[in-house]
Amino acid sequence: MDPKLGAAVGRGWFSRVRTSDGIDRWCCGGGGFRVKTRRRVLSLAGVDPRGLFGPRESHLDLLEERYPGVVTVRGDEIILRGTDEDIRVLTELFSGLIDIAKTGRMITEQDFRRLLRNRSSGGAVGSEGSDGYREVDRDVVFIGRSGQSIRPRSLNQKRYVDAIASHDIVFAIGPAGTGKTYLAVASAVAALKRKEVDRIFLVRPVVEAGESLGFLPGDFLAKLDPYMRPVLDALFDMIGPERTAKYQENGTIEIAPLAYMRGRTLNNAYVILDEAQNTTKMQMKMFLTRLGDRAKAIVNGDVTQIDLDPPSRSGLVEAERILSAVEGIKFIYMTSDDVVRHPLVQRIIDAFAKNGEDTETRSE
């Protein structure tokens, strides 16, 4: 027993009472301890509740899991009832969220989870507040064939897009679903449209993800198709299958396995290496030394999904160790907070990371 509590019991100020559920509780003056609670009301005036709380108020369900009974919404008011710490954390959280919502941005579940986790762990919402999201929302990388704007959807993704614009070699390292490949392809297609480059090279190491595909029928491109499908899907979204095929036929876009890059010099081009975690050290060196005049290289990979044996052979891991301090090369690190797939993907990535089983995950 705490000495101060023991002294209080000795003076008869407190007594111990066993409740019906068998738990001992300290009581004072015939009543049990009660945690002091506070009440605060925040205004939602000028904010679309749907943009703040999500579809079917799903964001409030997330809050209820972490802060049960603390948050109530009535009309255009948020009512907080809880401890001083709960009130402080949630007031700062909602103040930041309201500022973001007032910009017209629909706050996604990923946004909400990221800001809630950041605030609950003592971080500042302000670092990803309304000004930061305004910057993200106004940064359009490319307008797709159906008129949709392709843009970064998190601050890390914006840093990635900015790095591509300002550096000739960019490494993006992070988990599945964080937009590494999609934004790289969008940046390359945008540069091609602006006539900043003449060609785009899309390169992947041909490594099976822990299973044998056996004999693949067809010509060279047909055999390569399963490995390059994620890149082709991105191109189809942006410029359509017909234009993609046309660009492949005239050599404007070349899709090739990494081994076919040996001995070449790539000028006036965007060169994207995807699944770079499955390169060896020598392959990575070979790829990076292909760059010629007015060329950019974007290297993407996830070091938790290495299909080499042993994983320590990964050229991406070695490049990070050797090149991180080289001027002109930029490393961008994505996290589960940047996942733009189904909300469950973020939770799955976090669960594997928490249990230390990331290296067992083999397929993106």
Tab-separated table of C-alpha atoms in Angstrom:
chain	number	residue	atom	x	y	z
A	1	MET	CA	0.000	0.000	0.000
A	2	ASP	CA	1.144	3.504	-0.775
A	3	PRO	CA	2.497	5.143	2.456
A	4	LYS	CA	0.263	8.195	2.068
A	5	LEU	CA	-2.797	6.023	1.573
A	6	GLY	CA	-1.767	3.915	4.573
A	7	ALA	CA	-1.552	7.041	6.754
A	8	ALA	CA	-4.975	8.153	5.579
A	9	VAL	CA	-6.453	4.741	6.405
A	10	GLY	CA	-4.825	4.861	9.855
A	11	ARG	CA	-6.552	8.165	10.564
A	12	GLY	CA	-9.883	6.693	9.563
A	13	TRP	CA	-10.282	8.855	6.510
A	14	PHE	CA	-10.652	5.852	4.177
A	15	SER	CA	-11.957	2.316	4.495
A	16	ARG	CA	-11.797	-0.687	2.211
A	17	VAL	CA	-15.058	-2.152	0.923
A	18	ARG	CA	-15.427	-5.342	-1.109
A	19	THR	CA	-18.006	-4.868	-3.882
A	20	SER	CA	-20.409	-7.491	-5.192
A	21	ASP	CA	-18.004	-8.353	-8.010
A	22	GLY	CA	-15.301	-9.241	-5.477
A	23	ILE	CA	-13.103	-6.215	-6.073
A	24	ASP	CA	-11.665	-4.259	-3.139
A	25	ARG	CA	-12.265	-0.516	-3.401
A	26	TRP	CA	-11.185	2.309	-1.096
A	27	CYS	CA	-14.037	4.484	0.066
A	28	CYS	CA	-14.223	7.849	1.774
A	29	GLY	CA	-17.145	8.991	3.883
A	30	GLY	CA	-19.158	5.987	2.775
A	31	GLY	CA	-18.607	6.650	-0.945
A	32	GLY	CA	-16.060	5.261	-3.376
A	33	PHE	CA	-13.343	7.152	-5.184
A	34	ARG	CA	-14.512	8.984	-8.288
A	35	VAL	CA	-12.248	10.316	-10.969
A	36	LYS	CA	-12.865	14.003	-11.469
A	37	THR	CA	-14.439	14.632	-14.851
A	38	ARG	CA	-14.812	17.760	-16.906
A	39	ARG	CA	-17.151	18.890	-19.657
A	40	ARG	CA	-16.334	20.933	-22.737
A	41	VAL	CA	-18.442	21.914	-25.751
A	42	LEU	CA	-16.921	22.520	-29.208
A	43	SER	CA	-18.803	24.201	-32.042
A	44	LEU	CA	-19.233	22.630	-35.483
A	45	ALA	CA	-20.574	25.819	-37.036
A	46	GLY	CA	-19.527	26.075	-40.685
A	47	VAL	CA	-18.397	22.433	-40.913
A	48	ASP	CA	-20.053	19.646	-42.878
A	49	PRO	CA	-20.403	16.817	-40.313
A	50	ARG	CA	-20.139	14.217	-43.083
A	51	GLY	CA	-16.689	15.498	-44.012
A	52	LEU	CA	-15.584	15.385	-40.382
A	53	PHE	CA	-17.158	12.170	-39.063
A	54	GLY	CA	-17.099	10.033	-42.205
A	55	PRO	CA	-19.788	7.839	-43.733
A	56	ARG	CA	-22.339	6.642	-41.162
A	57	GLU	CA	-20.312	8.548	-38.538
A	58	SER	CA	-17.693	5.794	-38.674
A	59	HIS	CA	-15.024	8.070	-37.179
A	60	LEU	CA	-17.081	8.390	-34.007
A	61	ASP	CA	-17.025	4.593	-33.730
A	62	LEU	CA	-13.216	4.734	-33.771
A	63	LEU	CA	-13.272	7.323	-30.993
A	64	GLU	CA	-15.679	5.224	-28.948
A	65	GLU	CA	-13.220	2.323	-29.032
A	66	ARG	CA	-10.440	4.445	-27.555
A	67	TYR	CA	-12.465	6.936	-25.478
A	68	PRO	CA	-15.702	5.150	-24.512
A	69	GLY	CA	-18.498	7.484	-23.433
A	70	VAL	CA	-16.387	10.639	-23.785
A	71	VAL	CA	-17.663	12.101	-27.093
A	72	THR	CA	-21.267	13.029	-27.875
A	73	VAL	CA	-22.469	14.933	-30.938
A	74	ARG	CA	-25.702	16.926	-30.744
A	75	GLY	CA	-26.645	19.185	-33.602
A	76	ASP	CA	-23.690	21.427	-34.355
A	77	GLU	CA	-21.940	20.743	-31.051
A	78	ILE	CA	-19.373	18.208	-29.887
A	79	ILE	CA	-19.737	17.512	-26.160
A	80	LEU	CA	-16.705	16.083	-24.362
A	81	ARG	CA	-16.993	14.535	-20.893
A	82	GLY	CA	-13.937	12.939	-19.350
A	83	THR	CA	-10.716	13.377	-17.445
A	84	ASP	CA	-8.541	16.455	-17.843
A	85	GLU	CA	-6.206	14.471	-20.098
A	86	ASP	CA	-9.055	13.130	-22.272
A	87	ILE	CA	-10.486	16.634	-22.665
A	88	ARG	CA	-7.083	18.084	-23.562
A	89	VAL	CA	-6.249	15.421	-26.162
A	90	LEU	CA	-9.664	15.445	-27.807
A	91	THR	CA	-9.946	19.236	-27.825
A	92	GLU	CA	-6.645	19.472	-29.708
A	93	LEU	CA	-7.685	16.618	-32.014
A	94	PHE	CA	-11.050	18.131	-32.926
A	95	SER	CA	-9.634	21.639	-33.267
A	96	GLY	CA	-7.212	20.336	-35.892
A	97	LEU	CA	-9.863	18.212	-37.615
A	98	ILE	CA	-12.320	21.110	-37.772
A	99	ASP	CA	-9.656	23.336	-39.354
A	100	ILE	CA	-8.979	20.635	-41.958
A	101	ALA	CA	-12.698	20.080	-42.619
A	102	LYS	CA	-13.207	23.807	-43.176
A	103	THR	CA	-10.869	23.591	-46.182
A	104	GLY	CA	-13.479	21.358	-47.819
A	105	ARG	CA	-11.439	18.173	-47.496
A	106	MET	CA	-13.312	14.959	-46.733
A	107	ILE	CA	-11.393	13.391	-43.864
A	108	THR	CA	-10.802	9.731	-44.683
A	109	GLU	CA	-10.571	6.925	-42.162
A	110	GLN	CA	-6.816	6.809	-42.800
A	111	ASP	CA	-6.555	10.556	-42.085
A	112	PHE	CA	-8.593	10.173	-38.921
A	113	ARG	CA	-6.659	7.174	-37.619
A	114	ARG	CA	-3.330	8.880	-38.322
A	115	LEU	CA	-4.273	12.095	-36.544
A	116	LEU	CA	-5.879	10.240	-33.627
A	117	ARG	CA	-2.818	8.040	-33.154
A	118	ASN	CA	-0.476	11.027	-33.480
A	119	ARG	CA	-2.421	13.120	-30.974
A	120	SER	CA	-2.902	10.278	-28.476
A	121	SER	CA	0.842	9.606	-28.483
A	122	GLY	CA	1.649	13.236	-27.753
A	123	GLY	CA	2.258	14.451	-31.300
A	124	ALA	CA	0.863	17.656	-32.704
A	125	VAL	CA	-2.070	17.748	-35.073
A	126	GLY	CA	-0.782	21.089	-36.258
A	127	SER	CA	2.104	19.495	-38.138
A	128	GLU	CA	-0.513	17.860	-40.382
A	129	GLY	CA	-3.126	20.573	-39.972
A	130	SER	CA	-5.151	22.586	-42.430
A	131	ASP	CA	-2.145	24.289	-44.077
A	132	GLY	CA	-0.462	20.935	-44.726
A	133	TYR	CA	-3.601	19.424	-46.225
A	134	ARG	CA	-4.182	22.496	-48.406
A	135	GLU	CA	-0.717	21.897	-49.861
A	136	VAL	CA	-1.537	18.221	-50.462
A	137	ASP	CA	-4.886	18.957	-52.102
A	138	ARG	CA	-3.581	21.577	-54.509
A	139	ASP	CA	-0.714	19.373	-55.754
A	140	VAL	CA	-2.155	17.655	-58.844
A	141	VAL	CA	0.375	15.313	-60.445
A	142	PHE	CA	-1.638	14.313	-63.531
A	143	ILE	CA	-5.166	14.476	-64.927
A	144	GLY	CA	-6.235	10.986	-65.923
A	145	ARG	CA	-8.104	10.001	-69.067
A	146	SER	CA	-11.506	10.221	-67.358
A	147	GLY	CA	-10.722	13.624	-65.879
A	148	GLN	CA	-9.810	12.424	-62.403
A	149	SER	CA	-7.047	14.297	-60.610
A	150	ILE	CA	-4.136	12.115	-59.512
A	151	ARG	CA	-2.612	13.734	-56.458
A	152	PRO	CA	-0.836	12.791	-53.226
A	153	ARG	CA	-3.202	11.806	-50.431
A	154	SER	CA	-0.911	12.240	-47.446
A	155	LEU	CA	1.937	14.537	-46.473
A	156	ASN	CA	4.485	11.756	-46.995
A	157	GLN	CA	3.155	11.183	-50.484
A	158	LYS	CA	3.485	14.910	-51.185
A	159	ARG	CA	7.104	14.785	-49.985
A	160	TYR	CA	7.613	11.902	-52.405
A	161	VAL	CA	6.148	13.831	-55.356
A	162	ASP	CA	8.197	16.912	-54.449
A	163	ALA	CA	11.360	14.792	-54.233
A	164	ILE	CA	10.724	13.369	-57.717
A	165	ALA	CA	10.461	16.914	-59.063
A	166	SER	CA	13.644	18.138	-57.382
A	167	HIS	CA	16.010	15.117	-57.444
A	168	ASP	CA	17.357	12.921	-60.221
A	169	ILE	CA	17.354	9.749	-58.106
A	170	VAL	CA	14.600	9.072	-55.556
A	171	PHE	CA	14.117	5.987	-53.402
A	172	ALA	CA	10.666	5.333	-51.924
A	173	ILE	CA	10.673	2.667	-49.220
A	174	GLY	CA	7.478	1.611	-47.512
A	175	PRO	CA	4.714	-0.976	-47.171
A	176	ALA	CA	2.186	-2.121	-49.728
A	177	GLY	CA	-0.548	0.255	-50.802
A	178	THR	CA	1.209	3.548	-50.096
A	179	GLY	CA	1.140	4.798	-53.701
A	180	LYS	CA	4.836	4.339	-54.474
A	181	THR	CA	4.359	2.854	-57.935
A	182	TYR	CA	1.216	4.766	-58.868
A	183	LEU	CA	2.633	8.216	-58.105
A	184	ALA	CA	5.924	7.368	-59.817
A	185	VAL	CA	4.103	6.353	-63.002
A	186	ALA	CA	1.871	9.451	-62.796
A	187	SER	CA	4.930	11.703	-62.450
A	188	ALA	CA	6.588	10.019	-65.426
A	189	VAL	CA	3.513	10.277	-67.662
A	190	ALA	CA	3.067	13.939	-66.670
A	191	ALA	CA	6.695	14.675	-67.614
A	192	LEU	CA	6.188	12.891	-70.944
A	193	LYS	CA	3.083	14.966	-71.650
A	194	ARG	CA	4.988	18.176	-70.847
A	195	LYS	CA	7.722	16.984	-73.254
A	196	GLU	CA	10.316	17.089	-70.481
A	197	VAL	CA	11.375	13.553	-71.427
A	198	ASP	CA	11.131	11.446	-74.562
A	199	ARG	CA	10.759	7.998	-73.032
A	200	ILE	CA	9.619	6.090	-69.957
A	201	PHE	CA	11.279	2.859	-68.831
A	202	LEU	CA	9.367	0.633	-66.409
A	203	VAL	CA	11.609	-2.038	-64.938
A	204	ARG	CA	11.108	-4.907	-62.500
A	205	PRO	CA	13.245	-7.803	-61.330
A	206	VAL	CA	11.633	-11.070	-62.385
A	207	VAL	CA	11.425	-12.863	-59.055
A	208	GLU	CA	8.569	-15.166	-58.094
A	209	ALA	CA	6.968	-14.399	-54.745
A	210	GLY	CA	7.686	-17.619	-52.913
A	211	GLU	CA	5.867	-19.851	-55.402
A	212	SER	CA	6.633	-21.266	-58.824
A	213	LEU	CA	4.525	-20.066	-61.752
A	214	GLY	CA	5.804	-22.855	-63.943
A	215	PHE	CA	5.877	-22.570	-67.741
A	216	LEU	CA	4.192	-19.423	-69.071
A	217	PRO	CA	2.795	-19.583	-72.641
A	218	GLY	CA	3.085	-16.863	-75.277
A	219	ASP	CA	5.756	-14.543	-76.594
A	220	PHE	CA	8.206	-12.507	-74.545
A	221	LEU	CA	5.705	-9.776	-73.590
A	222	ALA	CA	3.067	-12.355	-72.648
A	223	LYS	CA	5.532	-14.107	-70.350
A	224	LEU	CA	6.508	-10.779	-68.783
A	225	ASP	CA	2.918	-9.586	-68.324
A	226	PRO	CA	2.225	-11.178	-64.885
A	227	TYR	CA	5.276	-9.474	-63.401
A	228	MET	CA	4.518	-6.061	-64.912
A	229	ARG	CA	0.753	-6.094	-64.396
A	230	PRO	CA	0.751	-3.565	-61.485
A	231	VAL	CA	2.611	-1.034	-63.659
A	232	LEU	CA	0.350	-1.698	-66.647
A	233	ASP	CA	-2.735	-1.256	-64.472
A	234	ALA	CA	-1.471	2.185	-63.448
A	235	LEU	CA	-0.875	3.146	-67.105
A	236	PHE	CA	-4.332	1.915	-68.116
A	237	ASP	CA	-5.880	4.100	-65.393
A	238	MET	CA	-4.007	7.176	-66.581
A	239	ILE	CA	-3.833	7.015	-70.374
A	240	GLY	CA	-5.920	3.972	-71.290
A	241	PRO	CA	-5.018	0.596	-72.848
A	242	GLU	CA	-5.004	1.887	-76.442
A	243	ARG	CA	-2.538	4.703	-75.863
A	244	THR	CA	-0.412	2.462	-73.640
A	245	ALA	CA	-0.204	-0.087	-76.459
A	246	LYS	CA	0.636	2.645	-78.973
A	247	TYR	CA	3.426	4.016	-76.779
A	248	GLN	CA	4.808	0.502	-76.330
A	249	GLU	CA	4.773	-0.111	-80.074
A	250	ASN	CA	6.686	3.075	-80.929
A	251	GLY	CA	9.111	2.666	-78.021
A	252	THR	CA	7.955	5.717	-76.026
A	253	ILE	CA	7.172	3.409	-73.113
A	254	GLU	CA	9.362	0.364	-72.625
A	255	ILE	CA	8.531	-2.314	-70.078
A	256	ALA	CA	11.374	-4.702	-69.422
A	257	PRO	CA	12.887	-7.042	-66.832
A	258	LEU	CA	15.839	-5.615	-64.965
A	259	ALA	CA	18.325	-7.956	-66.645
A	260	TYR	CA	17.633	-6.293	-70.022
A	261	MET	CA	19.002	-2.965	-68.766
A	262	ARG	CA	22.604	-4.163	-68.703
A	263	GLY	CA	24.879	-2.295	-71.089
A	264	ARG	CA	22.367	0.436	-71.926
A	265	THR	CA	22.536	4.218	-71.420
A	266	LEU	CA	19.145	5.818	-70.796
A	267	ASN	CA	18.975	9.457	-71.898
A	268	ASN	CA	16.177	11.991	-71.564
A	269	ALA	CA	13.954	9.517	-69.764
A	270	TYR	CA	12.104	8.603	-66.584
A	271	VAL	CA	13.280	5.215	-65.380
A	272	ILE	CA	11.190	3.478	-62.714
A	273	LEU	CA	12.458	0.404	-60.890
A	274	ASP	CA	9.620	-1.310	-59.044
A	275	GLU	CA	9.900	-4.110	-56.464
A	276	ALA	CA	13.491	-3.037	-55.898
A	277	GLN	CA	13.752	-5.054	-52.683
A	278	ASN	CA	14.175	-8.117	-54.917
A	279	THR	CA	17.301	-6.841	-56.658
A	280	THR	CA	20.759	-7.903	-55.596
A	281	LYS	CA	23.475	-5.409	-54.734
A	282	MET	CA	25.127	-5.815	-58.155
A	283	GLN	CA	21.799	-5.465	-59.985
A	284	MET	CA	21.053	-2.252	-58.101
A	285	LYS	CA	24.453	-0.839	-58.988
A	286	MET	CA	23.952	-1.846	-62.621
A	287	PHE	CA	20.542	-0.149	-62.752
A	288	LEU	CA	21.602	3.128	-61.148
A	289	THR	CA	24.598	3.458	-63.467
A	290	ARG	CA	22.363	3.282	-66.583
A	291	LEU	CA	21.331	6.936	-66.184
A	292	GLY	CA	22.385	9.274	-68.973
A	293	ASP	CA	21.738	12.953	-69.740
A	294	ARG	CA	18.457	14.465	-68.501
A	295	ALA	CA	17.357	11.187	-66.926
A	296	LYS	CA	15.614	10.519	-63.625
A	297	ALA	CA	15.435	7.264	-61.684
A	298	ILE	CA	12.691	6.365	-59.217
A	299	VAL	CA	13.326	3.258	-57.135
A	300	ASN	CA	10.454	1.718	-55.158
A	301	GLY	CA	10.407	-1.141	-52.736
A	302	ASP	CA	9.234	-2.666	-49.473
A	303	VAL	CA	12.001	-4.128	-47.342
A	304	THR	CA	9.448	-6.277	-45.467
A	305	GLN	CA	8.622	-8.206	-48.660
A	306	ILE	CA	12.003	-9.477	-49.821
A	307	ASP	CA	11.730	-12.692	-51.857
A	308	LEU	CA	15.495	-13.282	-52.084
A	309	ASP	CA	17.192	-15.958	-50.030
A	310	PRO	CA	18.701	-14.756	-47.799
A	311	PRO	CA	16.888	-11.373	-47.518
A	312	SER	CA	20.179	-9.677	-46.584
A	313	ARG	CA	21.160	-9.907	-50.285
A	314	SER	CA	18.648	-7.190	-51.153
A	315	GLY	CA	20.121	-4.416	-53.284
A	316	LEU	CA	17.566	-1.969	-51.849
A	317	VAL	CA	18.830	-2.580	-48.328
A	318	GLU	CA	22.407	-2.122	-49.511
A	319	ALA	CA	21.562	1.034	-51.478
A	320	GLU	CA	19.978	2.571	-48.392
A	321	ARG	CA	23.119	1.818	-46.402
A	322	ILE	CA	25.588	3.035	-49.036
A	323	LEU	CA	23.802	5.940	-50.749
A	324	SER	CA	21.740	7.669	-48.059
A	325	ALA	CA	24.327	10.448	-47.626
A	326	VAL	CA	25.068	10.974	-51.341
A	327	GLU	CA	24.135	14.457	-52.539
A	328	GLY	CA	21.424	14.470	-55.199
A	329	ILE	CA	19.819	11.232	-54.012
A	330	LYS	CA	16.686	11.417	-51.870
A	331	PHE	CA	15.158	8.689	-49.689
A	332	ILE	CA	11.459	8.920	-48.804
A	333	TYR	CA	9.983	6.583	-46.197
A	334	MET	CA	6.309	5.629	-46.253
A	335	THR	CA	4.450	4.118	-43.310
A	336	SER	CA	1.126	2.384	-42.794
A	337	ASP	CA	-0.325	5.875	-42.266
A	338	ASP	CA	0.143	6.475	-46.011
A	339	VAL	CA	-1.845	3.414	-47.140
A	340	VAL	CA	-4.507	4.390	-49.684
A	341	ARG	CA	-6.083	0.986	-50.195
A	342	HIS	CA	-8.913	-0.519	-48.146
A	343	PRO	CA	-8.738	0.675	-44.500
A	344	LEU	CA	-8.162	-2.927	-43.413
A	345	VAL	CA	-4.831	-2.957	-45.291
A	346	GLN	CA	-3.432	-0.393	-42.864
A	347	ARG	CA	-4.534	-2.484	-39.881
A	348	ILE	CA	-3.108	-5.669	-41.424
A	349	ILE	CA	0.289	-4.018	-41.990
A	350	ASP	CA	0.315	-2.709	-38.409
A	351	ALA	CA	-0.665	-6.127	-37.029
A	352	PHE	CA	2.152	-7.912	-38.872
A	353	ALA	CA	4.640	-5.248	-37.791
A	354	LYS	CA	3.504	-5.482	-34.181
A	355	ASN	CA	4.012	-9.238	-34.165
A	356	GLY	CA	7.402	-9.056	-35.867
A	357	GLU	CA	6.287	-11.136	-38.839
A	358	ASP	CA	6.860	-8.657	-41.627
A	359	THR	CA	9.558	-10.714	-43.314
A	360	GLU	CA	7.074	-13.544	-43.797
A	361	THR	CA	4.771	-11.351	-45.910
A	362	ARG	CA	5.627	-12.168	-49.516
A	363	SER	CA	3.148	-10.597	-51.871
A	364	GLU	CA	1.934	-7.055	-52.295
